[in-house]
Coordinates of C-alpha atoms in Angstrom, one line a residue:
Chain A
M1 CA 14.6 -38.2 -9.2
T2 CA 15.0 -33.8 -7.8
E3 CA 13.8 -33.7 -3.6
Q4 CA 10.7 -33.4 -2.8
P5 CA 9.1 -30.0 -2.3
G6 CA 8.5 -30.7 1.1
S7 CA 7.8 -28.5 4.4
A8 CA 10.9 -29.2 5.0
Q9 CA 12.2 -26.5 3.0
P10 CA 13.5 -22.6 2.4
I11 CA 9.8 -21.2 2.6
R12 CA 9.8 -19.7 -0.9
K13 CA 6.6 -18.3 -2.5
P14 CA 5.4 -19.8 -5.1
R15 CA 3.6 -18.1 -8.5
V16 CA 0.2 -19.6 -9.3
W17 CA -0.8 -19.9 -12.5
A18 CA -4.1 -20.7 -13.6
V19 CA -4.6 -21.8 -17.5
G20 CA -9.0 -21.3 -18.6
G21 CA -10.7 -19.8 -21.8
G22 CA -13.8 -21.5 -21.4
K23 CA -13.9 -23.5 -24.5
G24 CA -12.5 -26.9 -24.4
G25 CA -10.3 -28.0 -27.3
V26 CA -8.1 -25.4 -27.7
G27 CA -4.8 -27.2 -26.1
K28 CA -5.2 -26.0 -22.0
S29 CA -3.3 -28.8 -21.2
V30 CA -1.0 -29.1 -23.2
I31 CA 0.6 -25.8 -22.9
T32 CA 0.1 -26.1 -18.9
T33 CA 2.2 -29.8 -19.3
S34 CA 4.4 -28.6 -21.6
I35 CA 5.1 -24.3 -19.5
A36 CA 6.0 -26.6 -17.1
I37 CA 7.6 -28.8 -18.0
S38 CA 10.3 -26.8 -19.5
L39 CA 10.0 -23.7 -16.9
A40 CA 10.8 -27.4 -15.4
R41 CA 14.1 -28.1 -16.7
R42 CA 15.1 -24.9 -16.2
G43 CA 15.5 -25.4 -13.4
K44 CA 12.5 -23.8 -11.5
R45 CA 10.5 -26.5 -9.4
C46 CA 6.7 -26.9 -10.8
I47 CA 2.7 -28.2 -9.4
L48 CA 1.0 -29.4 -12.0
V49 CA -3.0 -29.2 -10.8
D50 CA -5.4 -30.7 -12.2
A51 CA -9.1 -29.2 -11.4
D52 CA -10.0 -30.0 -14.2
L53 CA -13.0 -32.7 -12.3
G54 CA -15.1 -34.7 -14.1
G55 CA -12.5 -34.4 -16.5
A56 CA -8.8 -34.5 -15.4
N57 CA -6.0 -35.8 -17.1
L58 CA -3.8 -34.1 -16.6
H59 CA -1.6 -37.4 -15.7
T60 CA -1.7 -38.8 -19.1
F61 CA -0.6 -35.1 -20.7
V62 CA 3.1 -36.5 -18.6
G63 CA 3.0 -39.9 -19.0
M64 CA 1.9 -41.3 -15.9
H65 CA -0.5 -43.7 -16.7
N66 CA -3.0 -44.6 -13.1
P67 CA -2.6 -41.5 -10.3
E68 CA -2.0 -43.5 -7.4
R69 CA -3.0 -40.4 -5.0
T70 CA -5.3 -37.8 -5.8
L71 CA -7.8 -34.5 -5.3
S72 CA -10.9 -37.7 -4.9
D73 CA -8.7 -38.3 -1.5
L74 CA -9.0 -35.0 -0.4
F75 CA -12.3 -34.7 -0.9
R76 CA -12.8 -37.4 1.5
R77 CA -11.3 -36.6 3.5
D78 CA -8.4 -39.9 3.1
V79 CA -5.8 -36.9 3.8
D80 CA -4.9 -34.2 5.2
G81 CA -3.8 -31.5 3.1
L82 CA -2.8 -30.8 -0.9
Q83 CA 1.3 -32.2 0.2
D84 CA -0.8 -35.8 0.5
I85 CA -1.4 -36.0 -2.6
L86 CA 2.1 -34.8 -4.9
L87 CA 2.8 -37.7 -7.2
P88 CA 6.6 -37.3 -8.6
T89 CA 5.9 -37.5 -12.5
R90 CA 8.7 -38.6 -14.8
F91 CA 10.4 -35.6 -15.6
D92 CA 12.8 -33.8 -12.4
N93 CA 11.3 -31.1 -10.5
L94 CA 7.9 -31.7 -11.8
W95 CA 4.9 -33.1 -9.6
L96 CA 0.9 -33.7 -10.5
I97 CA -2.2 -32.9 -8.2
S98 CA -4.3 -35.3 -10.4
G99 CA -8.0 -35.2 -10.4
A100 CA -8.8 -38.2 -11.9
K101 CA -10.8 -40.5 -10.4
A102 CA -13.6 -36.9 -8.5
L103 CA -16.2 -37.8 -8.7
L104 CA -19.0 -36.0 -10.9
D105 CA -20.7 -34.7 -7.1
M106 CA -17.4 -33.3 -6.7
A107 CA -17.3 -30.8 -10.0
N108 CA -18.5 -28.2 -7.9
P109 CA -17.3 -28.8 -4.0
A110 CA -18.3 -26.3 -1.3
H111 CA -17.4 -21.9 -1.2
V112 CA -15.2 -24.1 2.2
Q113 CA -13.5 -26.7 1.3
K114 CA -12.7 -24.7 -2.2
M115 CA -11.5 -22.0 -0.5
K116 CA -9.3 -24.5 1.5
V117 CA -8.2 -25.5 -1.3
I118 CA -6.8 -22.7 -3.0
R119 CA -4.8 -21.5 0.5
Q120 CA -3.8 -24.9 0.0
I121 CA -1.9 -24.1 -3.1
F122 CA -0.2 -20.8 -2.3
S123 CA 1.3 -22.9 0.3
L124 CA 3.1 -25.8 -1.5
H125 CA 7.2 -24.7 -2.2
A126 CA 6.8 -24.7 -5.6
D127 CA 8.4 -22.3 -7.9
H128 CA 5.5 -21.9 -10.6
I129 CA 2.2 -23.8 -9.7
F130 CA -0.6 -24.0 -12.9
I131 CA -3.3 -25.3 -12.8
D132 CA -5.3 -26.8 -15.9
L133 CA -8.8 -25.4 -15.2
G134 CA -12.5 -27.3 -16.9
A135 CA -13.8 -26.4 -19.9
G136 CA -16.4 -23.2 -18.6
S137 CA -17.4 -20.4 -17.3
S138 CA -18.7 -21.7 -13.3
F139 CA -18.3 -19.9 -10.3
N140 CA -15.5 -23.6 -9.2
V141 CA -12.9 -22.1 -13.2
L142 CA -13.6 -18.0 -12.0
D143 CA -13.3 -18.5 -8.6
F144 CA -9.9 -20.3 -9.8
F145 CA -9.1 -18.0 -11.8
L146 CA -9.1 -15.4 -9.8
A147 CA -7.3 -16.2 -7.1
A148 CA -4.3 -16.7 -9.2
H149 CA -1.6 -14.3 -9.9
E150 CA -1.8 -14.5 -13.4
G151 CA -4.5 -16.2 -14.9
V152 CA -3.8 -17.6 -18.9
M153 CA -5.9 -17.8 -21.1
V154 CA -5.6 -19.9 -24.4
I155 CA -7.2 -19.5 -27.5
M156 CA -7.9 -20.7 -30.9
P157 CA -8.8 -18.4 -33.8
T158 CA -11.9 -19.4 -34.7
P159 CA -15.6 -17.9 -33.7
T160 CA -16.3 -20.2 -30.9
S161 CA -13.3 -20.2 -29.0
V162 CA -13.3 -16.5 -28.8
E163 CA -17.0 -16.6 -28.4
N164 CA -16.2 -18.8 -24.8
A165 CA -12.7 -16.2 -24.4
Y166 CA -15.6 -12.8 -24.4
H167 CA -17.8 -14.8 -22.6
F168 CA -15.8 -16.4 -20.3
L169 CA -13.8 -12.9 -20.3
K170 CA -16.9 -11.3 -19.2
A171 CA -18.1 -13.6 -16.3
V172 CA -14.9 -13.2 -14.7
Y173 CA -14.5 -9.3 -15.6
Y174 CA -18.3 -9.4 -13.0
R175 CA -17.8 -11.9 -11.4
K176 CA -14.3 -9.6 -10.0
L177 CA -16.0 -5.8 -10.6
K178 CA -18.9 -7.6 -8.1
R179 CA -16.1 -8.3 -5.5
V180 CA -14.7 -5.2 -5.5
V181 CA -17.6 -3.4 -4.7
K182 CA -19.1 -5.4 -2.1
S183 CA -15.9 -4.6 -0.3
L184 CA -16.0 -0.7 -1.4
K185 CA -19.8 -1.2 0.5
A186 CA -20.7 0.9 -2.6
E187 CA -24.0 -2.0 -4.5
K188 CA -26.6 0.7 -3.9
L189 CA -24.6 3.9 -6.4
V190 CA -24.0 0.9 -8.7
D191 CA -27.6 -0.1 -9.3
E192 CA -28.4 2.9 -8.8
V193 CA -26.2 3.7 -12.4
L194 CA -26.7 0.2 -13.6
A195 CA -31.0 0.9 -13.0
E196 CA -30.4 3.9 -16.0
K197 CA -28.1 2.7 -18.0
V198 CA -30.3 2.7 -21.2
E199 CA -30.5 6.6 -20.2
R200 CA -26.6 7.5 -19.4
G201 CA -26.4 4.4 -22.5
I202 CA -23.7 2.2 -20.9
R203 CA -22.6 -0.7 -23.0
S204 CA -19.3 -1.9 -21.7
P205 CA -18.0 -2.1 -18.5
R206 CA -15.5 0.4 -19.3
D207 CA -18.2 3.6 -20.1
L208 CA -20.3 1.6 -16.3
V209 CA -17.3 2.7 -14.6
R210 CA -17.0 5.5 -15.9
D211 CA -20.4 7.3 -15.4
I212 CA -20.0 5.7 -11.5
L213 CA -16.9 7.3 -11.6
S214 CA -18.9 11.0 -12.9
V215 CA -21.7 9.7 -9.5
N216 CA -18.2 10.3 -7.5
P217 CA -15.3 10.3 -7.8
D218 CA -13.3 8.5 -4.8
I219 CA -15.4 5.3 -5.8
G220 CA -15.7 5.6 -9.1
C221 CA -11.8 5.6 -8.7
A222 CA -11.5 2.8 -6.6
I223 CA -12.7 0.7 -8.5
A224 CA -11.3 1.8 -11.5
T225 CA -7.8 1.7 -10.2
N226 CA -8.1 -2.4 -8.6
M227 CA -10.0 -4.0 -12.1
K228 CA -7.3 -2.0 -13.5
L229 CA -5.6 -5.2 -11.4
F230 CA -6.9 -7.5 -13.7
T231 CA -4.9 -8.5 -16.1
P232 CA -5.6 -12.1 -18.0
R233 CA -2.9 -13.8 -21.3
L234 CA -3.6 -14.5 -23.2
I235 CA -2.3 -17.2 -25.9
V236 CA -3.4 -18.3 -29.0
N237 CA -3.2 -22.3 -30.5
Q238 CA -3.5 -23.0 -33.4
V239 CA -2.7 -20.3 -35.9
R240 CA -2.4 -21.6 -39.4
R241 CA -2.7 -18.7 -41.4
G242 CA -1.0 -15.1 -41.5
E243 CA -4.2 -13.5 -40.9
D244 CA -4.3 -14.7 -37.3
L245 CA -1.2 -13.7 -36.7
D246 CA -2.4 -10.5 -34.9
L247 CA -5.6 -12.1 -33.7
G248 CA -4.2 -11.6 -29.9
S249 CA -3.5 -7.5 -29.8
K250 CA -6.3 -7.6 -31.4
I251 CA -8.2 -8.7 -28.5
A252 CA -5.9 -6.6 -26.7
M253 CA -7.3 -3.6 -28.7
A254 CA -10.6 -4.5 -27.9
C255 CA -10.1 -5.0 -24.9
R256 CA -9.3 -1.6 -23.7
D257 CA -11.7 -0.3 -25.2
F258 CA -14.8 -2.4 -23.9
F259 CA -13.7 -3.3 -20.7
A260 CA -10.8 -0.9 -20.0
I261 CA -8.3 -3.7 -19.2
D262 CA -4.7 -4.8 -19.9
I263 CA -4.7 -8.6 -22.0
M264 CA -1.5 -9.0 -21.3
F265 CA -0.5 -11.3 -25.6
G266 CA 1.9 -13.9 -24.3
G267 CA 1.9 -15.1 -28.4
N268 CA 0.8 -17.4 -30.3
I269 CA 1.4 -21.0 -31.4
R270 CA 1.4 -22.7 -34.7
A271 CA -0.7 -25.7 -34.8
D272 CA 1.2 -28.5 -35.5
E273 CA 0.5 -31.9 -36.5
R274 CA 3.4 -34.0 -34.2
V275 CA 1.0 -32.9 -31.4
L276 CA -1.2 -34.7 -31.9
A277 CA 1.4 -37.7 -32.3
S278 CA 2.7 -36.9 -29.2
L279 CA 0.0 -37.2 -27.9
K280 CA -1.0 -40.9 -29.7
A281 CA 2.5 -41.4 -28.4
R282 CA 1.3 -39.9 -24.7
R283 CA 4.5 -38.4 -24.4
P284 CA 4.9 -34.3 -24.0
T285 CA 5.8 -33.0 -27.5
L286 CA 8.8 -31.3 -26.1
E287 CA 10.6 -34.4 -25.5
M288 CA 9.5 -36.2 -28.6
F289 CA 9.8 -33.7 -30.0
P290 CA 12.8 -31.4 -29.3
D291 CA 13.2 -28.8 -32.6
S292 CA 8.8 -28.8 -33.4
P293 CA 8.2 -25.3 -33.9
F294 CA 5.0 -26.4 -31.5
A295 CA 8.3 -26.6 -29.0
D296 CA 9.8 -23.6 -30.0
D297 CA 7.1 -22.2 -29.6
I298 CA 6.5 -22.6 -26.1
E299 CA 10.5 -22.0 -25.3
R300 CA 9.6 -17.7 -26.9
I301 CA 6.1 -18.0 -24.2
V302 CA 7.9 -18.8 -21.8
R303 CA 11.1 -16.8 -22.1
V304 CA 8.3 -13.6 -22.5
I305 CA 6.3 -14.6 -19.5
S306 CA 8.8 -16.0 -16.6
P307 CA 9.5 -13.9 -14.5
S308 CA 12.7 -13.1 -14.7
T309 CA 12.7 -11.3 -18.5
E310 CA 9.6 -9.9 -16.5
Y311 CA 12.7 -8.1 -14.3
R312 CA 14.3 -7.7 -16.9
N313 CA 12.7 -6.2 -19.7
G314 CA 9.4 -4.9 -17.9
R315 CA 5.5 -4.8 -19.8
R316 CA 7.7 -4.1 -23.7
A317 CA 9.0 -7.8 -23.7
Y318 CA 4.6 -8.1 -23.6
A319 CA 4.5 -5.3 -26.4
E320 CA 8.0 -6.7 -28.8
L321 CA 6.0 -10.2 -29.1
Chain B
M1 CA -10.0 22.7 -30.7
D2 CA -14.0 21.9 -30.6
D3 CA -15.6 18.9 -27.4
V4 CA -16.8 17.0 -30.5
L5 CA -13.4 16.9 -32.2
T6 CA -11.4 16.1 -28.7
Q7 CA -13.3 13.3 -28.6
S8 CA -13.3 12.4 -31.7
Y9 CA -9.4 12.1 -32.2
E10 CA -10.6 10.0 -28.1
I11 CA -12.9 6.9 -30.3
L12 CA -9.7 6.5 -32.5
G13 CA -7.5 6.7 -29.5
L14 CA -4.6 9.3 -31.3
M15 CA -4.0 13.0 -29.8
P16 CA -4.7 15.5 -30.7
D17 CA -1.3 15.9 -33.0
A18 CA -1.9 13.0 -35.4
S19 CA -0.9 13.1 -38.5
L20 CA -4.0 12.3 -41.4
R21 CA -2.2 9.4 -42.0
E22 CA -2.2 7.9 -39.0
V23 CA -6.0 9.5 -38.5
E24 CA -6.6 7.4 -42.0
Q25 CA -4.2 4.0 -40.5
A26 CA -6.1 4.8 -37.2
Y27 CA -10.3 4.8 -39.0
N28 CA -8.6 1.9 -40.5
N29 CA -7.4 -0.5 -37.8
L30 CA -10.6 0.0 -35.8
R31 CA -13.2 -0.1 -38.0
A32 CA -11.7 -3.3 -39.3
L33 CA -12.2 -4.5 -35.1
Y34 CA -15.8 -4.6 -35.3
G35 CA -16.4 -4.7 -38.7
E36 CA -19.3 -7.9 -38.5
E37 CA -16.4 -10.3 -40.4
S38 CA -14.3 -9.4 -37.5
L39 CA -12.7 -12.3 -35.3
A40 CA -11.7 -10.5 -33.1
T41 CA -14.4 -8.9 -32.0
Y42 CA -16.6 -12.6 -32.4
S43 CA -20.1 -12.0 -29.9
L44 CA -18.0 -9.8 -27.7
L45 CA -20.5 -6.7 -28.1
E46 CA -24.5 -7.0 -29.6
Y47 CA -25.5 -6.5 -32.6
A48 CA -27.0 -2.7 -32.5
D49 CA -23.7 -1.8 -29.8
R50 CA -21.5 -2.5 -33.1
Q51 CA -23.4 -0.5 -35.0
E52 CA -23.1 2.2 -33.1
K53 CA -19.5 2.2 -32.8
L54 CA -18.7 1.6 -36.5
D55 CA -22.2 4.9 -36.6
A56 CA -19.3 7.0 -33.8
L57 CA -16.1 5.3 -36.2
Q58 CA -16.8 6.9 -38.9
A59 CA -18.0 10.4 -37.1
A60 CA -14.9 10.5 -35.2
Y61 CA -13.5 9.5 -39.2
E62 CA -15.4 12.8 -41.0
K63 CA -15.1 15.0 -37.9
I64 CA -10.9 15.5 -38.6
L65 CA -10.4 14.9 -42.4
S66 CA -13.1 17.6 -42.5
E67 CA -10.5 19.9 -39.8
K68 CA -8.0 18.4 -42.0
L69 CA -8.9 18.8 -45.2
V70 CA -10.2 22.6 -45.1
K71 CA -6.4 23.0 -43.3
R72 CA -4.4 22.0 -46.5
D73 CA -6.9 24.0 -48.7
E74 CA -5.1 27.2 -47.0
P75 CA -1.8 27.5 -49.2
V76 CA 0.7 28.1 -47.2
R77 CA 3.4 29.4 -49.6
P78 CA 0.8 31.0 -52.6
D79 CA 3.1 30.3 -55.4
A80 CA 4.3 26.7 -53.9
E81 CA 5.3 24.4 -56.8
P82 CA 2.7 21.6 -56.6
I83 CA 3.9 18.9 -55.3
I84 CA 2.0 16.1 -57.9
C85 CA 3.9 17.1 -61.4
R86 CA 1.7 16.4 -65.0
L87 CA 2.3 13.4 -66.0
E88 CA 2.2 13.2 -69.9
P89 CA -1.9 11.1 -71.5
I90 CA -1.7 7.9 -71.8
E91 CA -4.8 5.8 -73.6
V92 CA -7.0 3.1 -71.5
S93 CA -9.7 1.7 -73.2
A94 CA -12.5 2.2 -70.1
D95 CA -14.3 4.7 -70.6
P96 CA -13.8 7.9 -67.3
R97 CA -17.4 8.5 -67.7
E98 CA -19.3 4.4 -68.0
T99 CA -16.1 3.6 -65.5
P100 CA -14.4 6.2 -63.3
G101 CA -14.0 3.1 -60.6
L102 CA -12.2 1.0 -63.3
Y103 CA -10.5 3.8 -65.8
L104 CA -8.5 5.5 -62.1
K105 CA -8.0 1.6 -61.0
Q106 CA -6.2 1.3 -65.5
L107 CA -4.1 3.9 -65.0
R108 CA -2.5 3.2 -62.2
E109 CA -1.6 -0.3 -63.8
I110 CA -1.0 1.7 -66.9
R111 CA 1.3 3.4 -64.9
G112 CA 2.5 0.8 -63.2
M113 CA 1.6 2.7 -59.4
T114 CA 0.1 0.1 -56.3
L115 CA -2.7 1.8 -54.4
R116 CA 0.1 1.7 -52.1
D117 CA 2.0 4.3 -53.9
V118 CA -1.1 5.8 -55.0
A119 CA -2.4 6.5 -51.2
E120 CA 1.2 8.4 -50.5
Q121 CA 0.2 10.6 -53.2
T122 CA -2.3 11.6 -52.1
K123 CA -2.2 11.0 -49.0
V124 CA -6.0 8.9 -48.9
G125 CA -5.8 5.2 -47.4
S126 CA -5.5 2.5 -49.4
F127 CA -8.8 0.5 -48.6
H128 CA -10.7 4.2 -49.9
L129 CA -8.5 3.9 -52.9
E130 CA -9.3 0.9 -53.4
C131 CA -13.1 0.8 -52.8
I132 CA -13.5 3.7 -55.4
E133 CA -11.1 1.8 -58.2
T134 CA -14.0 -1.1 -57.4
G135 CA -16.6 0.9 -56.3
R136 CA -17.5 -0.1 -52.8
F137 CA -19.5 2.8 -52.7
E138 CA -20.9 1.5 -49.0
R139 CA -17.5 1.8 -47.3
L140 CA -17.4 5.3 -49.0
P141 CA -17.4 8.5 -47.5
A142 CA -19.7 11.2 -48.1
P143 CA -19.6 13.0 -51.0
V144 CA -18.5 16.2 -49.2
Y145 CA -15.5 14.5 -48.4
L146 CA -15.2 11.3 -51.7
R147 CA -15.2 14.7 -54.3
G148 CA -11.5 15.3 -52.4
F149 CA -10.7 12.0 -52.9
V150 CA -11.8 10.5 -56.0
R151 CA -9.5 13.4 -57.7
E152 CA -7.2 13.6 -56.2
F153 CA -6.4 9.4 -57.1
A154 CA -7.4 11.4 -60.7
R155 CA -4.5 13.5 -60.2
S156 CA -2.4 10.8 -59.4
V157 CA -2.2 8.8 -61.9
G158 CA -2.3 11.2 -64.7
A159 CA -6.0 11.0 -65.0
D160 CA -7.3 13.5 -68.8
D161 CA -10.3 15.7 -66.8
I162 CA -9.8 14.8 -64.0
D163 CA -13.1 17.0 -62.9
A164 CA -15.6 14.6 -65.2
V165 CA -14.0 11.4 -63.7
A166 CA -15.0 12.9 -60.7
E167 CA -18.2 14.1 -61.8
S168 CA -19.4 10.4 -62.7
F169 CA -17.5 8.8 -60.2
L170 CA -20.1 11.0 -58.1
E171 CA -23.2 10.8 -60.3
R172 CA -23.0 6.9 -59.4
Y173 CA -22.2 7.0 -55.4
R174 CA -25.6 9.3 -55.7
Q175 CA -27.8 6.9 -58.0
K176 CA -26.4 4.3 -55.8
M177 CA -26.7 5.0 -52.4
E178 CA -29.5 6.8 -52.7

């Protein structure tokens, strides 16, 4: 066991990732856990946060049966902070903050409580923190997604998953837009433009920002610049057919067109029976089948998204996938 | 360059100096991206917005095409050799007047050419060539461009009477579309 990422460590800002995408059962938790395990193996100190309150099971993915402390202890104020519910896993450099046993009424914690947890996540001492979000597009999920340094969406090449992903993306986009508009005190201007939505032919966020820009260039420019910073990543899981290989880049293209945002396509993960086999054995796929296509694809994605790669190759790394 | 033309290039996501091939490619890609059966844009757009998007694409494509074809008809060197040389006539079972699409397909196959080969020679996208062969009229552009497409296609596979093939194809197109 390596040393606990406690307060005695030199201060190091963690990179916070939030993994969402709308639909349940697309493989968010398997992928989140696998990426964290892979980085932990490379010596990066990683913390998994199970924020799927009400349906938390990340502990099972790391082979832990009964997490002794969970977020519910924090919400019940039995402990002081996130630091106190950090659980070591049987992997070096990997810790878990479990969401298990959170009661149903905790699935939607009060705003103050949520903000407190978000603040604490950012002050944990680690290299990477992965927040596994629940399905759906509740404010809870959206706020974690927007608060993180990196938002990752996981989808499957099915109409239902794509539909939920777009629903999620629209919800996140508008929540962010609303905040940006509020911070610029431009609510009135935006409302005025939106009131003429039909006359102006506004059919997409891109159209909306374009029209705000034409009415008030300063505010329009500030909004556009802020929204451009929203660059979620996309992983396509359970790819079976060749024609789905470019689904991710096509979605990125459609999003540029519709939202005027850049989606960073992180890569495809091939459908692999061994994932299910390892789940049943309650062992991480990376450990049980290190040479599987799934493990290959995870390693490739980690190489693309880990900061050292970004530093070397810049954004080109995404385009090359 | 007029505004509509500039805008047309924008709609296709291209710079105004894009080649005909790039235009064809961008048009085909975007058509596929916003087509009703496309998974990548499933549920992103309302039905009416999707139709409008497709119409805008079509209009942009036709606008650029008309511009490009006008330019191409201007002879650069009046005495230049035609690029495509005449092929020996070959008999196929399909009748150019009855089933012009099938006739072109048979000629192409008998000459051992792929759709891509024909596209290369004619600068008409293989998507449209295939629509001509299979008679998917609803996917084809307006007659004013279509005539040129069919003629180029017929020429490249060495059809006997290029005008007759084009005429009978357009006749069928009008019957279906009107």
